[in-house]
CSV table of C-alpha atoms and ligand atoms in Angstrom, one decimal:
chain,number,residue,atom,x,y,z
A,98,MET,CA,-36.1,-11.8,-3.1
A,99,LEU,CA,-32.6,-12.3,-4.5
A,100,ASN,CA,-31.8,-8.6,-4.5
A,101,THR,CA,-29.1,-7.7,-2.1
A,102,ILE,CA,-28.0,-4.4,-3.6
A,103,ASP,CA,-28.8,-1.3,-1.6
A,104,LEU,CA,-30.4,1.1,-4.1
A,105,ASP,CA,-30.1,4.1,-1.8
A,106,LYS,CA,-26.3,3.8,-2.1
A,107,ILE,CA,-26.3,4.2,-5.9
A,108,ASP,CA,-25.2,7.7,-7.1
A,109,VAL,CA,-27.8,8.7,-9.6
A,110,THR,CA,-26.3,12.1,-10.3
A,111,SER,CA,-23.6,10.6,-12.5
A,112,ALA,CA,-24.2,9.0,-15.9
A,113,PRO,CA,-25.7,5.5,-16.0
A,114,PRO,CA,-23.3,2.6,-16.3
A,115,GLN,CA,-23.2,0.8,-19.6
A,116,GLU,CA,-22.9,-2.8,-18.3
A,117,GLU,CA,-25.8,-4.9,-17.1
A,118,PRO,CA,-27.2,-5.6,-14.6
A,119,GLY,CA,-25.5,-2.5,-13.0
A,120,ARG,CA,-27.3,-0.2,-15.4
A,121,GLN,CA,-30.7,-1.5,-14.4
A,122,TYR,CA,-29.9,-1.0,-10.7
A,123,TYR,CA,-29.0,2.6,-11.5
A,124,PHE,CA,-32.4,3.1,-13.0
A,125,MET,CA,-34.1,1.3,-10.2
A,126,ALA,CA,-32.5,3.9,-7.8
A,127,LYS,CA,-33.8,6.7,-10.1
A,128,CYS,CA,-37.3,5.2,-10.0
A,129,ARG,CA,-37.1,5.1,-6.3
A,130,GLN,CA,-36.6,8.8,-6.2
A,131,TYR,CA,-39.9,9.1,-8.1
A,132,THR,CA,-41.7,6.9,-5.7
A,133,LYS,CA,-40.3,8.8,-2.7
A,134,ARG,CA,-41.6,12.0,-4.2
A,135,PHE,CA,-44.9,10.3,-4.7
A,136,VAL,CA,-45.1,9.3,-1.0
A,137,ALA,CA,-44.2,12.9,0.1
A,138,GLU,CA,-46.9,14.4,-2.1
A,139,HIS,CA,-49.7,11.8,-1.5
A,140,GLY,CA,-48.9,10.5,2.0
A,141,ARG,CA,-49.0,6.9,0.6
A,142,CYS,CA,-46.9,4.5,-1.6
A,143,PRO,CA,-47.8,4.4,-5.2
A,144,THR,CA,-49.6,1.2,-6.1
A,145,ALA,CA,-48.8,-1.2,-9.0
A,146,HIS,CA,-50.7,-4.1,-10.6
A,147,VAL,CA,-49.1,-6.8,-12.7
A,148,GLN,CA,-51.5,-8.8,-14.8
A,149,ASN,CA,-50.1,-11.9,-16.3
A,150,TYR,CA,-51.5,-13.7,-19.4
A,151,GLY,CA,-50.3,-16.9,-20.9
A,152,CYS,CA,-47.8,-19.6,-20.0
A,153,GLN,CA,-45.5,-20.3,-17.1
A,154,MET,CA,-42.6,-18.5,-18.8
A,155,ASN,CA,-44.8,-15.3,-18.8
A,156,ALA,CA,-45.7,-16.0,-15.2
A,157,ARG,CA,-42.0,-16.1,-14.3
A,158,ASP,CA,-41.4,-12.9,-16.2
A,159,SER,CA,-44.3,-11.3,-14.3
A,160,GLU,CA,-42.5,-12.2,-11.1
A,161,LYS,CA,-39.4,-10.3,-12.4
A,162,LEU,CA,-41.6,-7.3,-13.1
A,163,THR,CA,-43.1,-7.5,-9.7
A,164,GLY,CA,-39.7,-7.8,-8.1
A,165,ILE,CA,-38.5,-4.6,-9.8
A,166,LEU,CA,-41.6,-2.7,-8.9
A,167,GLU,CA,-41.4,-3.7,-5.3
A,168,SER,CA,-37.7,-2.8,-5.2
A,169,VAL,CA,-38.3,0.7,-6.4
A,170,GLY,CA,-41.1,1.3,-3.8
A,171,TYR,CA,-44.4,0.4,-5.3
A,172,GLU,CA,-47.0,-1.4,-3.3
A,173,ILE,CA,-48.3,-4.4,-5.3
A,174,THR,CA,-52.1,-4.6,-5.4
A,175,ASP,CA,-54.6,-7.1,-6.8
A,176,THR,CA,-56.7,-4.5,-8.5
A,177,GLU,CA,-56.3,-2.7,-11.8
A,178,GLU,CA,-57.3,0.5,-10.1
A,179,ALA,CA,-53.7,1.3,-9.4
A,180,ASP,CA,-51.1,4.0,-10.1
A,181,PHE,CA,-49.2,1.7,-12.4
A,182,VAL,CA,-50.7,-1.2,-14.4
A,183,ILE,CA,-48.7,-3.5,-16.5
A,184,TYR,CA,-50.1,-6.3,-18.7
A,185,ASN,CA,-47.7,-9.1,-19.6
A,186,THR,CA,-49.4,-10.3,-22.7
A,187,CYS,CA,-49.7,-13.6,-24.6
A,188,THR,CA,-50.4,-14.1,-28.3
A,189,VAL,CA,-50.3,-17.9,-28.7
A,190,ARG,CA,-54.0,-18.0,-29.7
A,191,GLU,CA,-56.3,-15.2,-31.0
A,192,ASN,CA,-58.4,-15.3,-27.8
A,193,ALA,CA,-55.4,-14.4,-25.7
A,194,ASN,CA,-55.1,-11.2,-27.7
A,195,ASN,CA,-58.8,-10.5,-27.5
A,196,LYS,CA,-58.7,-10.6,-23.7
A,197,VAL,CA,-56.0,-7.9,-23.7
A,198,TRP,CA,-57.8,-5.6,-26.1
A,199,GLY,CA,-61.0,-6.0,-24.0
A,200,ARG,CA,-59.2,-5.2,-20.7
A,201,LEU,CA,-57.3,-2.3,-22.2
A,202,GLY,CA,-60.6,-0.6,-23.2
A,203,TYR,CA,-61.8,-0.8,-19.6
A,204,LEU,CA,-58.4,0.5,-18.4
A,205,GLY,CA,-58.6,3.5,-20.8
A,206,ALA,CA,-62.0,4.5,-19.3
A,207,TYR,CA,-60.5,4.3,-15.8
A,208,LYS,CA,-57.5,6.3,-16.8
A,209,LYS,CA,-59.8,9.1,-18.1
A,210,LYS,CA,-60.9,9.6,-14.5
A,211,HIS,CA,-57.4,9.1,-13.1
A,212,PRO,CA,-55.1,10.8,-15.6
A,213,GLN,CA,-52.0,10.4,-13.4
A,214,MET,CA,-52.0,6.6,-13.8
A,215,LYS,CA,-49.5,4.9,-16.1
A,216,ILE,CA,-50.3,1.9,-18.3
A,217,ALA,CA,-47.7,-0.4,-19.6
A,218,LEU,CA,-47.8,-3.4,-22.0
A,219,CYS,CA,-45.2,-6.0,-22.6
A,220,GLY,CA,-44.8,-9.7,-23.6
A,221,CYS,CA,-45.4,-11.7,-26.7
A,222,MET,CA,-48.2,-9.7,-28.2
A,223,MET,CA,-46.1,-6.6,-28.4
A,224,GLN,CA,-43.7,-8.4,-30.8
A,225,GLU,CA,-46.3,-8.3,-33.5
A,226,ALA,CA,-46.1,-5.4,-36.0
A,227,GLU,CA,-49.9,-5.1,-36.4
A,228,VAL,CA,-50.4,-4.9,-32.6
A,229,LEU,CA,-48.0,-2.0,-32.4
A,230,GLU,CA,-49.7,-0.2,-35.2
A,231,LYS,CA,-53.1,-0.6,-33.6
A,232,LEU,CA,-51.7,0.7,-30.3
A,233,LYS,CA,-50.1,3.7,-31.9
A,234,LYS,CA,-53.3,4.5,-33.8
A,235,SER,CA,-56.1,3.8,-31.3
A,236,TYR,CA,-54.6,3.4,-27.8
A,237,ARG,CA,-52.6,6.6,-27.3
A,238,TYR,CA,-53.2,6.5,-23.5
A,239,VAL,CA,-50.8,3.6,-23.1
A,240,ASN,CA,-47.6,5.0,-21.6
A,241,LEU,CA,-45.1,2.2,-22.1
A,242,VAL,CA,-44.8,-0.7,-24.6
A,243,PHE,CA,-41.9,-3.2,-24.7
A,244,GLY,CA,-41.4,-6.8,-25.9
A,245,THR,CA,-40.0,-10.1,-24.8
A,246,HIS,CA,-36.3,-9.4,-25.7
A,247,ASN,CA,-35.7,-6.4,-23.5
A,248,ILE,CA,-37.8,-7.2,-20.4
A,249,TYR,CA,-34.5,-7.0,-18.5
A,250,LYS,CA,-34.5,-3.3,-19.3
A,251,PHE,CA,-37.8,-2.7,-17.4
A,252,ALA,CA,-36.3,-0.4,-14.8
A,253,GLU,CA,-34.8,1.8,-17.4
A,254,LEU,CA,-38.0,1.9,-19.5
A,255,LEU,CA,-40.1,2.6,-16.4
A,256,CYS,CA,-37.9,5.5,-15.5
A,257,THR,CA,-38.3,7.0,-18.9
A,258,ALA,CA,-42.1,6.5,-18.9
A,259,LEU,CA,-42.4,8.1,-15.4
A,260,ALA,CA,-40.4,11.1,-16.5
A,261,GLN,CA,-42.4,12.0,-19.6
A,262,GLU,CA,-45.9,12.1,-21.1
A,263,GLY,CA,-46.9,10.2,-24.2
A,264,MET,CA,-46.1,6.7,-25.3
A,265,VAL,CA,-42.6,5.1,-24.9
A,266,ILE,CA,-42.1,2.2,-27.3
A,267,ASP,CA,-39.1,-0.1,-27.3
A,268,VAL,CA,-39.6,-3.4,-29.1
A,269,TRP,CA,-36.7,-5.4,-30.4
A,270,GLU,CA,-36.7,-7.9,-33.3
A,271,ASP,CA,-34.4,-10.4,-31.5
A,272,THR,CA,-31.6,-10.7,-29.0
A,273,ASP,CA,-28.8,-13.0,-28.0
A,274,LYS,CA,-28.6,-11.4,-24.6
A,275,ILE,CA,-29.4,-13.0,-21.2
A,276,VAL,CA,-29.1,-10.6,-18.2
A,277,GLU,CA,-28.6,-12.4,-14.9
A,278,ASP,CA,-29.1,-11.2,-11.3
A,279,LEU,CA,-32.0,-8.8,-11.5
A,280,PRO,CA,-34.3,-8.8,-8.5
A,281,MET,CA,-37.4,-11.0,-8.6
A,282,GLU,CA,-40.4,-11.7,-6.5
A,283,ARG,CA,-41.9,-15.2,-5.9
A,284,LYS,CA,-45.5,-15.9,-5.7
A,285,TYR,CA,-44.9,-18.8,-3.3
A,286,ALA,CA,-42.2,-19.0,-0.6
A,287,PHE,CA,-41.7,-22.8,-1.1
A,288,LYS,CA,-41.7,-23.3,-4.9
A,289,SER,CA,-40.4,-21.4,-7.8
A,290,GLY,CA,-40.0,-21.4,-11.6
A,291,VAL,CA,-36.5,-21.2,-12.9
A,292,ASN,CA,-35.8,-20.2,-16.5
A,293,ILE,CA,-33.2,-22.4,-18.1
A,294,MET,CA,-33.7,-21.2,-21.7
A,295,PHE,CA,-35.5,-18.7,-23.8
A,296,GLY,CA,-36.9,-18.8,-27.3
A,297,CYS,CA,-37.7,-21.6,-29.6
A,298,ASN,CA,-36.1,-22.9,-32.8
A,299,ASN,CA,-38.7,-25.4,-33.8
A,300,PHE,CA,-41.1,-23.5,-36.0
A,301,CYS,CA,-44.1,-25.7,-35.7
A,302,SER,CA,-46.1,-24.5,-38.6
A,303,TYR,CA,-49.1,-23.2,-36.5
A,304,CYS,CA,-47.1,-21.5,-33.8
A,305,ILE,CA,-46.2,-17.9,-33.4
A,306,VAL,CA,-43.8,-18.4,-30.4
A,307,PRO,CA,-40.5,-18.6,-32.4
A,308,TYR,CA,-41.4,-15.3,-34.0
A,309,VAL,CA,-42.2,-13.5,-30.8
A,310,ARG,CA,-39.7,-15.1,-28.4
A,311,GLY,CA,-36.8,-15.4,-30.8
A,312,ARG,CA,-34.1,-18.0,-31.2
A,313,GLU,CA,-33.2,-20.5,-28.5
A,314,ARG,CA,-30.8,-19.3,-25.9
A,315,SER,CA,-29.7,-21.4,-22.9
A,316,ARG,CA,-28.6,-19.9,-19.6
A,317,ARG,CA,-25.2,-21.0,-18.4
A,318,PRO,CA,-25.4,-24.0,-16.1
A,319,GLN,CA,-23.5,-22.2,-13.4
A,320,ASP,CA,-26.0,-19.4,-13.4
A,321,ILE,CA,-28.9,-21.8,-13.1
A,322,LEU,CA,-27.3,-23.8,-10.3
A,323,ARG,CA,-26.4,-20.7,-8.4
A,324,GLU,CA,-30.0,-19.4,-8.7
A,325,ILE,CA,-31.4,-22.7,-7.4
A,326,GLU,CA,-28.9,-22.9,-4.6
A,327,ARG,CA,-30.0,-19.5,-3.5
A,328,LEU,CA,-33.6,-20.5,-3.8
A,329,ALA,CA,-33.0,-23.6,-1.7
A,330,ALA,CA,-31.2,-21.4,1.0
A,331,ASP,CA,-34.3,-19.3,0.9
A,332,GLY,CA,-36.6,-22.2,1.8
A,333,VAL,CA,-37.7,-23.3,-1.7
A,334,VAL,CA,-38.3,-27.1,-1.9
A,335,GLU,CA,-39.8,-27.4,-5.4
A,336,ILE,CA,-38.5,-26.0,-8.6
A,337,MET,CA,-40.0,-26.0,-12.1
A,338,LEU,CA,-37.4,-25.6,-14.8
A,339,LEU,CA,-38.9,-23.5,-17.6
A,340,GLY,CA,-38.2,-23.4,-21.4
A,341,GLN,CA,-40.2,-23.7,-24.6
A,342,ASN,CA,-38.3,-26.9,-25.3
A,343,VAL,CA,-36.2,-27.9,-22.3
A,344,ASN,CA,-35.0,-31.1,-24.1
A,345,SER,CA,-32.8,-29.1,-26.4
A,346,TYR,CA,-31.2,-27.2,-23.4
A,347,GLY,CA,-27.5,-26.5,-23.7
A,348,LYS,CA,-27.0,-27.1,-27.4
A,349,ASN,CA,-26.0,-23.5,-28.1
A,350,LEU,CA,-23.8,-23.1,-25.0
A,351,GLU,CA,-20.1,-22.3,-25.3
A,352,LYS,CA,-19.5,-25.7,-23.7
A,353,PRO,CA,-22.6,-27.7,-24.8
A,354,MET,CA,-24.4,-29.6,-22.1
A,355,THR,CA,-27.5,-31.9,-22.2
A,356,PHE,CA,-30.7,-31.3,-20.2
A,357,ALA,CA,-30.2,-34.7,-18.6
A,358,ARG,CA,-26.8,-33.6,-17.3
A,359,LEU,CA,-28.2,-30.4,-16.0
A,360,LEU,CA,-30.9,-32.3,-14.1
A,361,SER,CA,-28.3,-34.6,-12.6
A,362,GLU,CA,-26.4,-31.5,-11.3
A,363,ILE,CA,-29.6,-29.9,-9.9
A,364,GLU,CA,-30.4,-33.1,-8.2
A,365,GLN,CA,-27.3,-32.7,-6.0
A,366,ILE,CA,-28.5,-29.4,-4.5
A,367,GLU,CA,-29.4,-29.8,-0.9
A,368,GLY,CA,-32.8,-28.6,0.2
A,369,ILE,CA,-34.4,-29.1,-3.2
A,370,ARG,CA,-36.9,-32.0,-2.8
A,371,ARG,CA,-38.8,-31.8,-6.0
A,372,ILE,CA,-37.8,-31.0,-9.6
A,373,ARG,CA,-40.3,-30.4,-12.4
A,374,PHE,CA,-39.8,-29.2,-15.9
A,375,MET,CA,-41.8,-27.9,-18.9
A,376,THR,CA,-42.1,-28.1,-21.8
A,377,SER,CA,-40.7,-31.3,-23.4
A,378,HIS,CA,-40.7,-31.7,-27.2
A,379,PRO,CA,-41.0,-35.4,-28.0
A,380,LYS,CA,-38.5,-35.2,-30.9
A,381,ASP,CA,-35.7,-34.1,-28.4
A,382,LEU,CA,-36.5,-36.4,-25.5
A,383,SER,CA,-33.4,-38.5,-25.2
A,384,ASP,CA,-32.7,-41.9,-23.7
A,385,GLU,CA,-30.3,-40.2,-21.4
A,386,LEU,CA,-33.1,-38.1,-20.0
A,387,ILE,CA,-35.4,-41.2,-19.5
A,388,GLU,CA,-32.6,-42.9,-17.7
A,389,VAL,CA,-32.0,-39.9,-15.4
A,390,MET,CA,-35.7,-39.7,-14.7
A,391,GLY,CA,-35.9,-43.4,-13.9
A,392,LYS,CA,-33.1,-43.1,-11.3
A,393,SER,CA,-33.9,-39.7,-9.8
A,394,LYS,CA,-35.2,-39.3,-6.3
A,395,LYS,CA,-36.3,-35.8,-6.9
A,396,ILE,CA,-37.7,-35.5,-10.4
A,397,CYS,CA,-41.5,-35.6,-10.1
A,398,ASN,CA,-43.3,-38.5,-11.7
A,399,HIS,CA,-45.0,-36.2,-14.2
A,400,LEU,CA,-44.2,-35.5,-17.8
A,401,HIS,CA,-45.9,-33.0,-20.0
A,402,LEU,CA,-45.4,-34.3,-23.5
A,403,PRO,CA,-47.3,-32.3,-26.2
A,404,LEU,CA,-48.8,-34.5,-28.8
A,405,GLN,CA,-50.6,-31.8,-30.9
A,406,SER,CA,-52.1,-34.4,-33.3
A,407,GLY,CA,-52.2,-38.2,-33.5
A,408,SER,CA,-52.2,-38.2,-37.3
A,409,SER,CA,-48.7,-38.7,-38.8
A,410,ARG,CA,-49.9,-36.8,-41.9
A,411,ILE,CA,-50.9,-33.8,-39.8
A,412,LEU,CA,-47.8,-34.0,-37.6
A,413,LYS,CA,-45.7,-33.7,-40.8
A,414,GLU,CA,-47.8,-30.6,-41.9
A,415,MET,CA,-47.2,-29.2,-38.4
A,416,ASN,CA,-43.5,-29.7,-38.7
A,417,ARG,CA,-43.4,-31.6,-35.5
A,418,GLN,CA,-40.7,-34.1,-36.7
A,419,TYR,CA,-42.1,-37.2,-35.1
A,420,ASP,CA,-45.0,-39.4,-36.2
A,421,LYS,CA,-47.7,-41.3,-34.4
A,422,GLU,CA,-45.7,-44.5,-34.0
A,423,GLN,CA,-42.6,-42.7,-32.7
A,424,TYR,CA,-44.7,-40.8,-30.2
A,425,LEU,CA,-46.3,-44.0,-28.9
A,426,ALA,CA,-42.9,-45.8,-28.8
A,427,LEU,CA,-41.5,-42.9,-26.7
A,428,VAL,CA,-44.4,-43.2,-24.3
A,429,GLY,CA,-43.8,-46.9,-24.0
A,430,LYS,CA,-40.1,-46.3,-23.2
A,431,ILE,CA,-40.9,-43.7,-20.6
A,432,ARG,CA,-43.6,-45.9,-18.9
A,433,LYS,CA,-41.1,-48.7,-18.7
A,434,ALA,CA,-38.4,-46.6,-17.0
A,435,VAL,CA,-40.8,-44.7,-14.7
A,436,PRO,CA,-43.9,-47.0,-14.3
A,437,ASP,CA,-46.1,-44.6,-12.2
A,438,ILE,CA,-45.4,-41.6,-14.4
A,439,ALA,CA,-48.3,-39.2,-15.0
A,440,LEU,CA,-48.5,-38.0,-18.6
A,441,THR,CA,-50.2,-34.8,-19.7
A,442,THR,CA,-50.3,-33.3,-23.1
A,443,ASP,CA,-51.4,-30.5,-25.5
A,444,ILE,CA,-53.6,-31.2,-28.4
A,445,ILE,CA,-54.8,-29.0,-31.3
A,446,VAL,CA,-58.1,-29.7,-33.0
A,447,GLY,CA,-58.9,-28.3,-36.5
A,448,PHE,CA,-55.4,-27.8,-37.9
A,449,PRO,CA,-55.9,-26.9,-41.7
A,450,GLY,CA,-56.7,-30.0,-43.7
A,451,GLU,CA,-57.5,-32.2,-40.7
A,452,THR,CA,-60.0,-34.9,-41.8
A,453,GLU,CA,-62.2,-37.1,-39.7
A,454,GLU,CA,-59.7,-39.8,-40.3
A,455,ASP,CA,-56.9,-37.7,-39.0
A,456,PHE,CA,-59.0,-36.8,-36.0
A,457,SER,CA,-59.7,-40.4,-35.2
A,458,GLU,CA,-55.9,-41.0,-35.1
A,459,THR,CA,-55.7,-38.3,-32.4
A,460,MET,CA,-58.5,-40.0,-30.4
A,461,ASP,CA,-56.7,-43.3,-30.8
A,462,VAL,CA,-53.5,-41.9,-29.3
A,463,VAL,CA,-55.5,-40.4,-26.4
A,464,ARG,CA,-57.0,-43.8,-25.7
A,465,GLN,CA,-53.7,-45.7,-26.0
A,466,VAL,CA,-51.7,-43.3,-23.9
A,467,GLY,CA,-54.4,-42.6,-21.2
A,468,TYR,CA,-53.3,-39.1,-20.2
A,469,GLU,CA,-53.8,-37.9,-16.7
A,470,SER,CA,-54.8,-34.6,-18.1
A,471,ALA,CA,-54.7,-32.8,-21.5
A,472,PHE,CA,-55.0,-29.2,-22.6
A,473,THR,CA,-57.1,-29.2,-25.7
A,474,PHE,CA,-57.0,-26.2,-28.1
A,475,ILE,CA,-59.0,-25.2,-31.1
A,476,TYR,CA,-56.6,-24.3,-33.9
A,477,SER,CA,-56.1,-20.6,-34.0
A,478,LYS,CA,-54.8,-18.9,-37.2
A,479,ARG,CA,-51.7,-16.8,-36.4
A,480,THR,CA,-50.7,-14.3,-39.0
A,481,GLY,CA,-47.2,-14.9,-40.3
A,482,THR,CA,-47.1,-18.6,-39.5
A,483,PRO,CA,-46.9,-21.1,-42.5
A,484,ALA,CA,-50.2,-22.7,-41.4
A,485,ALA,CA,-52.1,-19.4,-41.7
A,486,ALA,CA,-51.5,-19.4,-45.4
A,487,LYS,CA,-53.1,-22.8,-45.9
A,488,GLN,CA,-56.3,-22.8,-47.9
A,489,ASP,CA,-58.1,-25.8,-46.4
A,490,GLN,CA,-59.2,-24.3,-43.0
A,491,VAL,CA,-61.6,-26.7,-41.3
A,492,PRO,CA,-65.2,-25.3,-40.9
A,493,GLU,CA,-66.0,-24.0,-37.4
A,494,GLU,CA,-68.9,-26.4,-36.7
A,495,VAL,CA,-66.8,-29.4,-37.6
A,496,VAL,CA,-64.0,-28.2,-35.4
A,497,LYS,CA,-66.4,-27.6,-32.5
A,498,ASP,CA,-67.9,-31.1,-32.8
A,499,ARG,CA,-64.4,-32.7,-32.8
A,500,PHE,CA,-63.3,-30.6,-29.9
A,501,ASP,CA,-66.3,-31.7,-27.8
A,502,ARG,CA,-65.7,-35.3,-28.6
A,503,LEU,CA,-62.0,-35.0,-27.8
A,504,LEU,CA,-62.7,-33.2,-24.5
A,505,LYS,CA,-65.1,-35.9,-23.4
A,506,GLU,CA,-62.6,-38.6,-24.2
A,507,VAL,CA,-59.8,-36.8,-22.4
A,508,GLN,CA,-61.9,-36.2,-19.3
A,509,GLU,CA,-63.1,-39.8,-19.1
A,510,CYS,CA,-59.6,-41.0,-19.5
A,511,ALA,CA,-58.2,-38.6,-16.9
A,512,PHE,CA,-61.0,-39.7,-14.5
A,513,ARG,CA,-60.1,-43.3,-14.9
A,514,ARG,CA,-56.4,-42.6,-14.3
A,515,ALA,CA,-57.2,-40.6,-11.2
A,516,GLU,CA,-59.7,-43.1,-9.8
A,517,ALA,CA,-57.1,-45.8,-9.9
A,518,LEU,CA,-55.0,-43.9,-7.4
A,519,THR,CA,-57.7,-43.9,-4.7
A,520,GLY,CA,-56.6,-45.5,-1.5
A,521,ARG,CA,-52.9,-44.8,-2.1
A,522,THR,CA,-50.8,-42.7,0.2
A,523,GLU,CA,-48.8,-40.0,-1.6
A,524,GLU,CA,-46.3,-37.4,-0.8
A,525,VAL,CA,-47.9,-34.0,-1.0
A,526,LEU,CA,-46.5,-30.5,-1.0
A,527,VAL,CA,-49.0,-28.4,0.8
A,528,GLU,CA,-49.6,-25.1,-1.1
A,529,GLU,CA,-52.4,-23.2,0.5
A,530,VAL,CA,-55.4,-23.1,2.7
A,531,ASN,CA,-58.4,-24.2,0.6
A,532,SER,CA,-60.2,-21.2,-0.7
A,533,GLN,CA,-63.7,-22.7,-0.3
A,534,ASP,CA,-63.3,-24.4,3.1
A,535,CYS,CA,-60.7,-23.1,5.5
A,536,SER,CA,-60.6,-26.3,7.6
A,537,LEU,CA,-58.8,-27.9,4.6
A,538,VAL,CA,-55.5,-27.3,3.0
A,539,SER,CA,-54.6,-28.1,-0.7
A,540,GLY,CA,-51.5,-29.6,-2.0
A,541,ARG,CA,-50.0,-31.2,-5.0
A,542,MET,CA,-48.6,-34.7,-5.5
A,543,GLY,CA,-45.6,-35.5,-7.5
A,544,ASN,CA,-47.9,-36.6,-10.4
A,545,ASN,CA,-49.4,-33.1,-10.3
A,546,PHE,CA,-52.8,-34.1,-9.0
A,547,ILE,CA,-54.3,-31.9,-6.3
A,548,VAL,CA,-55.6,-33.2,-3.0
A,549,HIS,CA,-57.6,-31.3,-0.3
A,550,PHE,CA,-57.4,-32.6,3.3
A,551,PRO,CA,-58.0,-31.4,6.8
A,552,GLY,CA,-55.1,-29.3,8.1
A,553,GLY,CA,-53.9,-25.9,9.1
A,554,LYS,CA,-51.8,-23.2,7.5
A,555,GLU,CA,-48.7,-24.3,9.4
A,556,LEU,CA,-48.5,-27.2,6.9
A,557,ILE,CA,-48.0,-24.8,4.0
A,558,GLY,CA,-44.6,-25.4,2.3
A,559,THR,CA,-44.1,-28.8,3.9
A,560,ILE,CA,-44.2,-32.2,2.3
A,561,VAL,CA,-46.5,-34.6,4.0
A,562,ASN,CA,-48.0,-38.1,3.4
A,563,VAL,CA,-51.7,-38.0,2.5
A,564,ARG,CA,-54.0,-40.9,2.0
A,565,LEU,CA,-56.3,-40.4,-1.0
A,566,LYS,CA,-59.8,-41.2,0.2
A,567,GLU,CA,-62.1,-40.0,-2.6
A,568,CYS,CA,-61.5,-39.1,-6.2
A,569,LYS,CA,-63.5,-36.2,-7.6
A,570,GLY,CA,-62.2,-36.4,-11.1
A,571,PHE,CA,-59.4,-33.9,-11.3
A,572,TYR,CA,-58.7,-33.7,-7.6
A,573,PHE,CA,-59.0,-35.8,-4.4
A,574,TYR,CA,-60.1,-35.6,-0.8
A,575,GLY,CA,-57.7,-37.1,1.5
A,576,GLU,CA,-56.4,-37.3,5.1
A,577,LEU,CA,-53.0,-37.0,6.7
A,578,ALA,CA,-51.3,-40.4,7.0
A,579,GLU,CA,-48.5,-41.4,9.4
B,76,5AD,N1,-53.6,-22.7,-32.3
B,76,5AD,C1,-54.0,-23.5,-31.3
B,76,5AD,N2,-53.2,-23.9,-30.3
B,76,5AD,C2,-51.9,-23.5,-30.4
B,76,5AD,N3,-50.8,-23.8,-29.6
B,76,5AD,C3,-49.7,-23.2,-30.1
B,76,5AD,N4,-50.1,-22.5,-31.2
B,76,5AD,C4,-51.4,-22.7,-31.4
B,76,5AD,C5,-52.3,-22.3,-32.4
B,76,5AD,N5,-52.0,-21.5,-33.4
B,76,5AD,C6,-50.9,-24.7,-28.4
B,76,5AD,C7,-50.0,-25.9,-28.6
B,76,5AD,C8,-48.9,-25.6,-27.6
B,76,5AD,C9,-49.6,-24.9,-26.6
B,76,5AD,C10,-48.8,-24.1,-25.6
B,76,5AD,O1,-50.5,-24.0,-27.3
B,76,5AD,O2,-50.7,-27.0,-28.3
B,76,5AD,O3,-48.3,-26.8,-27.1
B,77,SF4,FE1,-44.4,-23.4,-30.6
B,77,SF4,FE2,-43.5,-25.8,-31.4
B,77,SF4,FE3,-41.8,-24.0,-30.2
B,77,SF4,FE4,-43.7,-25.2,-28.8
B,77,SF4,S1,-42.0,-26.3,-29.9
B,77,SF4,S2,-43.2,-23.0,-28.7
B,77,SF4,S3,-45.4,-25.4,-30.2
B,77,SF4,S4,-42.8,-23.7,-32.2
């Protein structure tokens, strides 16, 4: 926890300060008065549950929410049967939304029996007008709704929601604000995500993210470096730099700075042994970055490079700003600079107008690149995006058939790539005791493959050499090596 401010010393009888993050600490102190009263009345701490949906950026935001809830005196629990439940939602595909609506119905039934409980919703889905309308109309039992731009105001909003009945809604259209130095919790002691930028300016034609996460904003390098230094001092050895498009980091800073330069500075921080980042847009991946990756001792040999489609025609329709040849040339350059790099990707099947020929181009790229892993998605129509207005949506059964064929190809390819590593000895960061067999621990290699091997919990958080004995497709069994 980065929070060093003593909330009990804050005077909550005076008016709240205007400046951030001081204002939020003031409201945290106020929330703490509420939790203290709760303890006096019930003889136990109030419990809170944070449910995360979606990407790594959301996961990091959920850690921030958890950090604040803990600071104000909530006990975090794994179950939704809690005094305070918050869903950090995702809306990138329709099924992400459906999950939330489903769970919310269940939560409403639970709340009927426990009327004291408070339900909060935040994240990308809340930025959509029709979602807000639906909530206001049919989900009156939700107590607090806020979006992606004002998540830093969580303590203030929580305070308001605790003090009153009914629904508190605060959703902003956009923001240029980045608030530093709020408390946050970490799921793992030894690794952490670090936001380097927020938002996206790319407007890929199928994607709702630019509409719900707003324009690109980069954090100042000194703030990022200071956060990582503190994490290192706290025992963190691996960091994952997070942004929708990390390769365009720094373009809108007062003093512009490239992502490659930022990486070089992070590399100097003592104690940090591994650096990962996500997500890279191929159009912005520079030669400078490839050079830095080639030389670095700390940047992991893994790159997530979303392809989306292998057809140049579809890529144009998607507004991706690269074509098949450019993508393949980029992969060639990266492989040359970092020969043992593991490549992973995102692919969408069934974009409007996708023909069998377009699809075979995607299959061709998959075969040529030989990804270590790929996330495959069925195109999901998102209201408000340019692609949603297209007439030539691909029939469901055609999409399903292509999806199955792609998945098979991707899996076979990943298996071949993994199998080729068998017998090698790799550096592994041990993450946890294996959930199925407690005589084993599980860890991750630089290339992001997972290996299970005999060992005890004292190894968690350390980097050890492991010999890969047997490949099981997406993971390995191994043994500690000298
Ligand atoms: N339909 C399907 N997949 C999508 N993605 C983004 N928007 C959509 C959509 N409308 C996928 C992209 C992106 C990943 C995070 O989600 O592949 O890289
Ligand atoms: Fe969406 Fe494209 Fe931005 Fe990624 S780069 S978040 S796919 S608009």
